[in-house]
XYZ file of C-alpha atoms in Angstrom:
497
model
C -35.379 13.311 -6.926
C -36.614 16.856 -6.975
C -39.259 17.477 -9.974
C -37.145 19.849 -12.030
C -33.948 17.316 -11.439
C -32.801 15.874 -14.917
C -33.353 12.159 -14.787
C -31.320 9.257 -15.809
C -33.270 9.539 -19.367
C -31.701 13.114 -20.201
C -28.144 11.569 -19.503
C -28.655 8.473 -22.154
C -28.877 11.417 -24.740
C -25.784 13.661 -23.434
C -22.697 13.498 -23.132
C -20.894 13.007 -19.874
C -17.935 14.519 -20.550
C -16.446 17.748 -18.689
C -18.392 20.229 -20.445
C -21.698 19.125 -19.523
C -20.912 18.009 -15.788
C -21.453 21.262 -14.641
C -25.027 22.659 -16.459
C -26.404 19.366 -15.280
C -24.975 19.724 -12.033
C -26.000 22.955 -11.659
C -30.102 21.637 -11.309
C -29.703 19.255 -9.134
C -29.021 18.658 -4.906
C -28.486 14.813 -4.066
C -31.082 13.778 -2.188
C -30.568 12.433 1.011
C -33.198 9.500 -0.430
C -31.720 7.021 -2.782
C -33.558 7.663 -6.086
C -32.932 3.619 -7.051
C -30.976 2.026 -9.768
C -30.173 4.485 -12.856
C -31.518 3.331 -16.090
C -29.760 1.283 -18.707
C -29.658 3.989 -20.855
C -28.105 6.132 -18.461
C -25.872 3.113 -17.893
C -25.052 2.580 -21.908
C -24.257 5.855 -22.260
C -21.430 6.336 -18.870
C -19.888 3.225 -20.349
C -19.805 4.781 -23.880
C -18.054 7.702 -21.744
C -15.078 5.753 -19.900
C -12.234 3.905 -20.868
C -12.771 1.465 -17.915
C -15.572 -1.141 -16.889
C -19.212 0.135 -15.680
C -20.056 -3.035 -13.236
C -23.223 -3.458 -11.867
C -24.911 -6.203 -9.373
C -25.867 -8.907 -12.368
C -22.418 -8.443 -13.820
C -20.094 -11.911 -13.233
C -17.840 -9.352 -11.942
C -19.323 -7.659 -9.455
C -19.052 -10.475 -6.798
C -15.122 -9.186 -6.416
C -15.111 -5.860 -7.641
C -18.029 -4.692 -4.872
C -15.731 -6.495 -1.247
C -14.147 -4.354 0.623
C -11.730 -5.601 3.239
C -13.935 -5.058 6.397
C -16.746 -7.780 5.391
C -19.176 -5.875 8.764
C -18.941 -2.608 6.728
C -19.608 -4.041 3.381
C -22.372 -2.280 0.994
C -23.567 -3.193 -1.956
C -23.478 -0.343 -5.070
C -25.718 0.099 -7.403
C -22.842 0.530 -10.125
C -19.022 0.751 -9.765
C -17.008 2.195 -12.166
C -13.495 1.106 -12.221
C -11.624 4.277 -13.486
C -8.886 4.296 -16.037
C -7.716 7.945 -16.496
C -9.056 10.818 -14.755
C -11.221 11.860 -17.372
C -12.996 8.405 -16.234
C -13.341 10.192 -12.946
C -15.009 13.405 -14.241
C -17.105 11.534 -15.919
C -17.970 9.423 -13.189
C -18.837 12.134 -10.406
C -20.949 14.309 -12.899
C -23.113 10.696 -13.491
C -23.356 9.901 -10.093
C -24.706 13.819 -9.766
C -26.691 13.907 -12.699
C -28.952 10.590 -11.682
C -28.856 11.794 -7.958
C -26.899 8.820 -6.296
C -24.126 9.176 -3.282
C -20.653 8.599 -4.049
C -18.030 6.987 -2.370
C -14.175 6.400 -3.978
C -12.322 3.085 -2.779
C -8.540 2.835 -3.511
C -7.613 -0.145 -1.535
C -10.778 0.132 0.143
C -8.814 -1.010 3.368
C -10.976 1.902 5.260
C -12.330 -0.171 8.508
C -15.180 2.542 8.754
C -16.012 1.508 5.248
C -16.199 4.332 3.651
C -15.055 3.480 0.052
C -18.544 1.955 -0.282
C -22.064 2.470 -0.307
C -25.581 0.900 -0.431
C -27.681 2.093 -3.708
C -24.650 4.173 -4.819
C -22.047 4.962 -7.003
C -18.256 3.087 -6.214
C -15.839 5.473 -8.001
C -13.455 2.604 -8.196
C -9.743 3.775 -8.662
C -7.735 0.760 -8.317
C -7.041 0.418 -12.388
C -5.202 3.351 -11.981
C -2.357 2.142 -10.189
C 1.335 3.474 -12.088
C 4.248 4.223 -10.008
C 6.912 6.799 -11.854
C 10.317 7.127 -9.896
C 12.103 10.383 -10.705
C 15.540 9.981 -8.975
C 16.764 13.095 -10.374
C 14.416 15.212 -8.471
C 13.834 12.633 -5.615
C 10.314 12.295 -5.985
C 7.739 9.163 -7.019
C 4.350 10.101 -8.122
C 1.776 7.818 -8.017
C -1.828 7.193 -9.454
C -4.704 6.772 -7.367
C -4.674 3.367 -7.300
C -1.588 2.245 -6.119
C -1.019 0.829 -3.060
C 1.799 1.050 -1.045
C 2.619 -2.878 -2.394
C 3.063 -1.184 -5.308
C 5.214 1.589 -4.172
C 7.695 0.613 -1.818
C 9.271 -2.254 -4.389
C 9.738 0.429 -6.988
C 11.716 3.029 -4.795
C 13.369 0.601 -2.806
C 15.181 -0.774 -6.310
C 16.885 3.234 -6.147
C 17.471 3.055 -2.183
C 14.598 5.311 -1.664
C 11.598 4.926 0.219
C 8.281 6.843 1.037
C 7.240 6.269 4.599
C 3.856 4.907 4.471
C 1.162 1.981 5.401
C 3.390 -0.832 6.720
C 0.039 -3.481 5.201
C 0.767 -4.155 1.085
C -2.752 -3.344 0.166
C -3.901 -0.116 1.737
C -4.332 2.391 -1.280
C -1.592 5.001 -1.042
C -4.070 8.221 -1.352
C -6.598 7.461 1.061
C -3.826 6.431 3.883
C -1.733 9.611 2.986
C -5.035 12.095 3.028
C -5.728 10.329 6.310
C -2.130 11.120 7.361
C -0.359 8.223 7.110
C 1.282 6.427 9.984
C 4.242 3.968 9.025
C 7.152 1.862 10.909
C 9.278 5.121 9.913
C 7.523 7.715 11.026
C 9.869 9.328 13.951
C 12.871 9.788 11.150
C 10.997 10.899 8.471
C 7.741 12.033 9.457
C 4.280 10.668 8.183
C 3.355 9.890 4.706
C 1.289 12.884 3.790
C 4.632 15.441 5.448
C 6.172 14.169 2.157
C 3.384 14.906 0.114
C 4.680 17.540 -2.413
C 1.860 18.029 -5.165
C -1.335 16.083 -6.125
C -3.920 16.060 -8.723
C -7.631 15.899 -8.034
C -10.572 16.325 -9.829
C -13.535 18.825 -7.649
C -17.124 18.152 -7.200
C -17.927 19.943 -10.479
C -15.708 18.333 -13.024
C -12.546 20.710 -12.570
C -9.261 18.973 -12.436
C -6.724 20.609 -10.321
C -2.987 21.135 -9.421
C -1.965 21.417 -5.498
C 1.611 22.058 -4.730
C 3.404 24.613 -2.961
C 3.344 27.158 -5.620
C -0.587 26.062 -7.160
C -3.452 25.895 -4.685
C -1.256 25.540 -1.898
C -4.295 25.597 0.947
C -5.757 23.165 -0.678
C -2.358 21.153 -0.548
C -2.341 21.784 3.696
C -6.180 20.189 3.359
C -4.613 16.791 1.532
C -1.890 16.320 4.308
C -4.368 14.849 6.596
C -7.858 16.335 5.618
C -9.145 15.760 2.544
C -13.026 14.723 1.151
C -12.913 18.475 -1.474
C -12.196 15.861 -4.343
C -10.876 12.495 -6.046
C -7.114 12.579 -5.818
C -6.048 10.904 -9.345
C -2.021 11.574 -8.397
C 0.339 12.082 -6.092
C 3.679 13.212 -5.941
C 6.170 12.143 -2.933
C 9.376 13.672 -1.786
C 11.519 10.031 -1.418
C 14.161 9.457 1.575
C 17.159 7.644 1.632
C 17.156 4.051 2.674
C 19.943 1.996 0.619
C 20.202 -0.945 3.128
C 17.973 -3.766 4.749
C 16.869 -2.095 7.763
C 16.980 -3.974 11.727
C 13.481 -4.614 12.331
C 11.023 -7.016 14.019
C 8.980 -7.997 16.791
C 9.810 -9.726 20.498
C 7.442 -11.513 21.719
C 6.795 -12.116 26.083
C 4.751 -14.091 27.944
C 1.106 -11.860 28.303
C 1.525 -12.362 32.289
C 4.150 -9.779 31.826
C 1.784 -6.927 30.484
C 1.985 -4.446 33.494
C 5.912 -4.666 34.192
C 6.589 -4.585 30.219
C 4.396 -1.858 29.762
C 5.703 0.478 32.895
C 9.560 -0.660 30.892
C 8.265 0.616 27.062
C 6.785 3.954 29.052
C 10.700 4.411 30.094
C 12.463 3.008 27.274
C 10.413 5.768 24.799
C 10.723 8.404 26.988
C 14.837 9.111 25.985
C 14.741 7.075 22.543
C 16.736 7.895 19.352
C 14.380 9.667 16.581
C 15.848 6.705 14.216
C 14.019 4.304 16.557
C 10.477 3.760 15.936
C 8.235 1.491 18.034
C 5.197 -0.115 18.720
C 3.843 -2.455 22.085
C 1.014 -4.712 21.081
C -1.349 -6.845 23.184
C -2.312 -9.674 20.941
C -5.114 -11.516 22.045
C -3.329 -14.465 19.891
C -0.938 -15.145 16.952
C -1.962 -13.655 13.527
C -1.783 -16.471 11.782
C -1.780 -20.525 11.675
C 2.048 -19.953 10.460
C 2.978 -17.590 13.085
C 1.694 -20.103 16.065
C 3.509 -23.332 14.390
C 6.725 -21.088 13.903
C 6.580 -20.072 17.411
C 5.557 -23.178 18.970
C 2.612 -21.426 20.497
C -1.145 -23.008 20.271
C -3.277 -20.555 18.431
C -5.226 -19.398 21.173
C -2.046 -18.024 23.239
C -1.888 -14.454 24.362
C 1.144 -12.524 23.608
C 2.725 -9.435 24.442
C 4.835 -8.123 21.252
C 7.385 -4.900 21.111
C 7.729 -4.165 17.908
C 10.955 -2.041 16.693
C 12.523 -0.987 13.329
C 15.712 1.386 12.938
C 16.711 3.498 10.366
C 20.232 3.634 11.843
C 23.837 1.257 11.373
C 23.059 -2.125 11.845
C 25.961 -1.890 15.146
C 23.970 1.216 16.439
C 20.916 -0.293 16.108
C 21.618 -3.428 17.687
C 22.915 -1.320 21.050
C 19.528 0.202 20.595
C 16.995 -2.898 20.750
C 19.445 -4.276 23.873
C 17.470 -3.314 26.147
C 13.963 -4.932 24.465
C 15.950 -8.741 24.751
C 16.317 -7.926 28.112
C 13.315 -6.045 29.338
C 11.681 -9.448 30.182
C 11.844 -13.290 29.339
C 11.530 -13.844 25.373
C 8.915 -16.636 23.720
C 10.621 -15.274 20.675
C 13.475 -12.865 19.055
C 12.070 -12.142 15.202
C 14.005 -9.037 14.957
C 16.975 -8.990 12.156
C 17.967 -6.701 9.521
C 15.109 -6.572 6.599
C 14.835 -5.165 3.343
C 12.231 -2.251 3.653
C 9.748 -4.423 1.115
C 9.837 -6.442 3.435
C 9.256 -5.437 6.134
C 6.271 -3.045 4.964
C 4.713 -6.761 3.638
C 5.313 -8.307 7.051
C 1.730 -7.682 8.050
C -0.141 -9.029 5.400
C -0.862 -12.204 6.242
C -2.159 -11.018 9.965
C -4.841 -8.502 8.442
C -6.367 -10.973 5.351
C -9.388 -9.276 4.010
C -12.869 -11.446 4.928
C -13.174 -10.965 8.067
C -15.853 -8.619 9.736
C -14.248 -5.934 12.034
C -14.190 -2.968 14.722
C -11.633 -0.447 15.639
C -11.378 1.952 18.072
C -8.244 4.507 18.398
C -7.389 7.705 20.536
C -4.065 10.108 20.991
C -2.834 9.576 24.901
C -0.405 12.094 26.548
C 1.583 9.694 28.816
C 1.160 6.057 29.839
C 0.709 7.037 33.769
C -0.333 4.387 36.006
C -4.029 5.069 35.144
C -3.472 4.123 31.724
C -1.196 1.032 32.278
C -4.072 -0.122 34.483
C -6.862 0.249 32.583
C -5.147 -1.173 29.144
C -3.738 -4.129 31.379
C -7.633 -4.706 32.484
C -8.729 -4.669 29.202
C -6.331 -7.341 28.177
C -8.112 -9.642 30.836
C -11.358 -8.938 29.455
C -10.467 -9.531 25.933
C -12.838 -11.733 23.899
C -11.596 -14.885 22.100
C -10.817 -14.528 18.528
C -8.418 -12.107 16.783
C -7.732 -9.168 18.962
C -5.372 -6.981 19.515
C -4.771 -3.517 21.199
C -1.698 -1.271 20.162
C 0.611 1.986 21.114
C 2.262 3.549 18.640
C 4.821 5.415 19.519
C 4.907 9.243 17.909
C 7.470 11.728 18.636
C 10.391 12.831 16.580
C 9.235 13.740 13.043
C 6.051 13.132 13.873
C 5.951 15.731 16.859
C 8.666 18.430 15.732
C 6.125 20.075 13.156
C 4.249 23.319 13.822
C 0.914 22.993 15.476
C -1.365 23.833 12.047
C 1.880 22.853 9.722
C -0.807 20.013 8.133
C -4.240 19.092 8.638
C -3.594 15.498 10.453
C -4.482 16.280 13.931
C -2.869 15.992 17.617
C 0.961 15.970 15.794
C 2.471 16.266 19.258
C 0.916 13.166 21.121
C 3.243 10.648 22.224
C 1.254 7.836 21.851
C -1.431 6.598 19.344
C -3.497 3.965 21.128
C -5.483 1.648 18.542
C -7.767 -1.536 19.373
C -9.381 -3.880 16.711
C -11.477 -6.960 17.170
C -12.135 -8.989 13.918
C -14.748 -12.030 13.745
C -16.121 -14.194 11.309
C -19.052 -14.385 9.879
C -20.008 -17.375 12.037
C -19.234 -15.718 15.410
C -21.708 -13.604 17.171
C -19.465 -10.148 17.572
C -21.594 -8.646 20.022
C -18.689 -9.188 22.807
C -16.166 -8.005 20.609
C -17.788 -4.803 20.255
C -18.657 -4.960 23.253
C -15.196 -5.141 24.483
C -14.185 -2.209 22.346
C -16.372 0.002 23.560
C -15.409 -0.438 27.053
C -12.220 -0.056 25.703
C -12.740 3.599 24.493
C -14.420 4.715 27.412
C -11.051 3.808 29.822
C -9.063 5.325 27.558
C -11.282 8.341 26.141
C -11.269 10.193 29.232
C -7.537 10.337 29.698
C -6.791 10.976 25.891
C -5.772 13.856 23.957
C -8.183 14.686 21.076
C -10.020 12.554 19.073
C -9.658 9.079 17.635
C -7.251 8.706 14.473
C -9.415 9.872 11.855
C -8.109 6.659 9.486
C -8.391 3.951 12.684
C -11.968 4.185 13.915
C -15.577 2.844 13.236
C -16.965 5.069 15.282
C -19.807 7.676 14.721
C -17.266 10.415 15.915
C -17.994 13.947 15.047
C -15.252 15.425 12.770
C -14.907 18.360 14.910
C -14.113 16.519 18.019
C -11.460 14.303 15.357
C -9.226 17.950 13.887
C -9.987 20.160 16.848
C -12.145 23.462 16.551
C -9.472 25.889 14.467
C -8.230 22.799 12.545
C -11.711 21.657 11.575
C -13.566 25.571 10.327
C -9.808 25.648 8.270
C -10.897 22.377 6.607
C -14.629 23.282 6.502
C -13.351 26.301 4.739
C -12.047 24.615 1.920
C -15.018 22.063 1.502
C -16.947 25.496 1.174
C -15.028 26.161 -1.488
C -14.277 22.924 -3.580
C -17.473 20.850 -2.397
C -20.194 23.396 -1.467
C -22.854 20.600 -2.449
C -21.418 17.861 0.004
C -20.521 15.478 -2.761
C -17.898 13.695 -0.889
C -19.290 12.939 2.767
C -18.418 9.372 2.968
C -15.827 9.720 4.863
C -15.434 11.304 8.740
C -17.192 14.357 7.177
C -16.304 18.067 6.806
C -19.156 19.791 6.214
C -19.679 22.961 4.567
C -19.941 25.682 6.259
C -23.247 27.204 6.689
């Protein structure tokens, strides 16, 4: 801490609040080097300033509050603060300014890169805030910062309405929407932050704001897939129509078939409906205990899964998944008409938090016979444990935007290619990562882009992620809104020089 930096003594005697964030702020540049632990005073008096808990590592409750869900990126804070009202949040960044600590903000704190944490820092923790307000007169849902999309997509579904986001119950609904937000309904109605019609957020030096298309409406392109100028505290959704249960589910083939199966989903994508959204997994073996003794299947099989949901009529979209029953010889059929809720809680059980975990992702033009090699190759080589590799397929909503339209990158890809290993604490996961990073160098060569700026653990450089004119837009704004830096945890936009 620089000499003429107030220390943690001069904030036990001031108060936190708004109107002194920004004269204390004002003296001091984080330093790169952790200062240590702030003082109890310091601590005593942020508690006195919040209406929610100040948690630090001798606290019975810090043993919960400080996991995250990948245990190989966990940290461990120096203090969390679990917010209650945005005013909590001001009051949190000007502390973590004021006694020189870094900052990192956890919603879910599903992040694999693990960015909603830090060693010797401060964990802004937003989960208390977690309200979900339906407005079916205006067809909108805002939500706190929070929420997760468990929370979400019950209360819209009771009014037929949905918000396509994060088909896993506890990713946070902020940090998957700033990160873009890929869902199962993505080619009919686009990704979660293209519905993203306003948000709150409180700025590096205490100043709550209002982005919408009328207020700060930049700054509202830089939330639809950019972000790290602020702590979102609200969002507000634009909701679609989706009254009934919805024909979804996975087939599962024997993994012999990879090659043939995969050369079929290249040519079954190529002229499908925009109401059809899909995904072809390689599973390295069932998620779960359940999902082996459901199936029949020993828990070390391999698996090849096509996974399909449709917004369409149930008689429509059964003439549409034809084709999938019959592209090869089934180990299973779990596709049937779901209630969205459902189906965006399907996953939970195959992506428990505890384990430790990698993840690798990149945009890929085509699936030529390059690609189809290489990713059938990789399958061979695939360490034991819980792996998987997946394509996503974009297109439709996803792909008929403008170029710059939003900040989320590569918009007109037709495939998002995504790999994750995940290994317990008792495993040595040196061949897992390993295995990844072979991985990414097949498929980085012949990719368009960067990774997916929300799917990767890599040390990838943010300008390589957004692409050069995306990335000096977004540096732009952090000039303006974080000139300081607060907010680099996170595949960082600097500012600009």
């Amino acid at each position: 801490m620089s000499s003429d930096s107030p220390g943690p003594e001069h904030v036990a005697t001031a108060t936190l609040g708004r109107s002194r964030i920004r004269p204390l702020v004002a003296q001091h540049v984080i330093d790169p080097d952790i200062p240590g632990p702030p003082s109890p005073k310091a601590l005593d008096a942020l508690a006195a300033e919040v209406q929610g808990s100040v948690i630090v590592p001798d606290d019975p409750a810090y043993a919960a509050a400080h996991l995250v869900w990948n245990r190989d990126r966990q940290r461990r804070p120096a203090v969390i603060v679990a917010c209650r009202t945005p005013e909590d949040v001001v009051a949190t960044i000007g502390f973590a300014r004021t006694v020189g600590l870094p900052l990192a903000v956890r919603g879910g704190g599903y992040t694999p890169s693990g960015s909603a944490t830090c060693d010797g820092g401060v964990v802004l923790d937003t989960r208390p805030m977690s309200s979900v307000s339906v407005d079916r007169a205006n067809g909108t849902v805002t939500v706190a910062a929070g929420a997760t999309w468990g929370d979400v997509d019950p209360a819209t579904q009771e009014h037929g309405l949905i918000v396509p986001g994060l088909p896993v119950s506890g990713v946070g609904v902020a940090g998957s929407t700033i990160g873009g937000g890929y869902g199962h309904l993505r080619r009919a109605y686009g990704l979660a932050c293209d519905n993203l019609v306003r948000a709150e957020l409180v700025t590096a030096d205490g100043t709550r704001l209002t982005t919408s298309g009328d207020q700060n409406s930049e700054l509202l392109w830089g939330l639809r897939g950019g972000g790290n100028f602020g702590v979102v505290t609200s969002l507000t959704f634009r909701l679609r129509p989706l009254p009934g249960p919805v024909m979804s589910g996975a087939f599962l083939y024997p993994a012999d078939r990879a090659g043939p199966l995969l050369r079929f989903y290249r040519d079954y994508t190529a002229r499908l409906r925009e109401d059809v959204t899909t995904r072809f997994s390689f599973v390295g073996a069932p998620h779960s205990a359940l999902m082996a003794q459901t199936l029949g299947l020993i828990p070390t099989v391999r698996v090849i899964a096509i996974t399909v949901v449709c917004v369409g009529h149930p008689i429509e979209a059964e003439a549409l998944v034809r084709p999938l029953r019959e592209a090869a010889p089934l180990l299973a059929d779990l596709v049937k008409a779901r209630p969205y809720a459902v189906i965006q809680s399907g996953p939970n059980a195959a992506y428990p938090a505890g384990a430790r975990a990698d993840v690798v992702s990149e945009y890929l033009p085509a699936l030529d016979e390059d690609v189809v090699s290489a990713l059938c190759e990789q399958y061979t080589q695939m360490p034991p444990g819980s792996c998987e590799m997946h394509i996503d397929h974009m297109g439709g909503a996803v792909g008929r935007v403008a170029q710059m339209s939003t900040a989320a990158p590569n918009r007109g890809a037709p495939y998002l290619f995504g790999a994750m290993a995940r290994w317990s604490d008792r495993m040595d996961g040196r061949p897992h990562r390993t295995w990844l990073a072979a991985t990414r160098t097949r498929l980085q060569e012949r990719s368009l882009g960067g990774p997916h700026i929300g799917m990767d653990c890599g040390n990838v450089a943010s300008e390589q992620a957004y692409g050069r004119d995306r990335y000096l837009r977004l540096a732009a704004l952090k000039t303006r809104y974080d000139p300081d830096n607060v907010f680099a945890r996170n595949l960082n936009v600097a500012p600009l020089a």
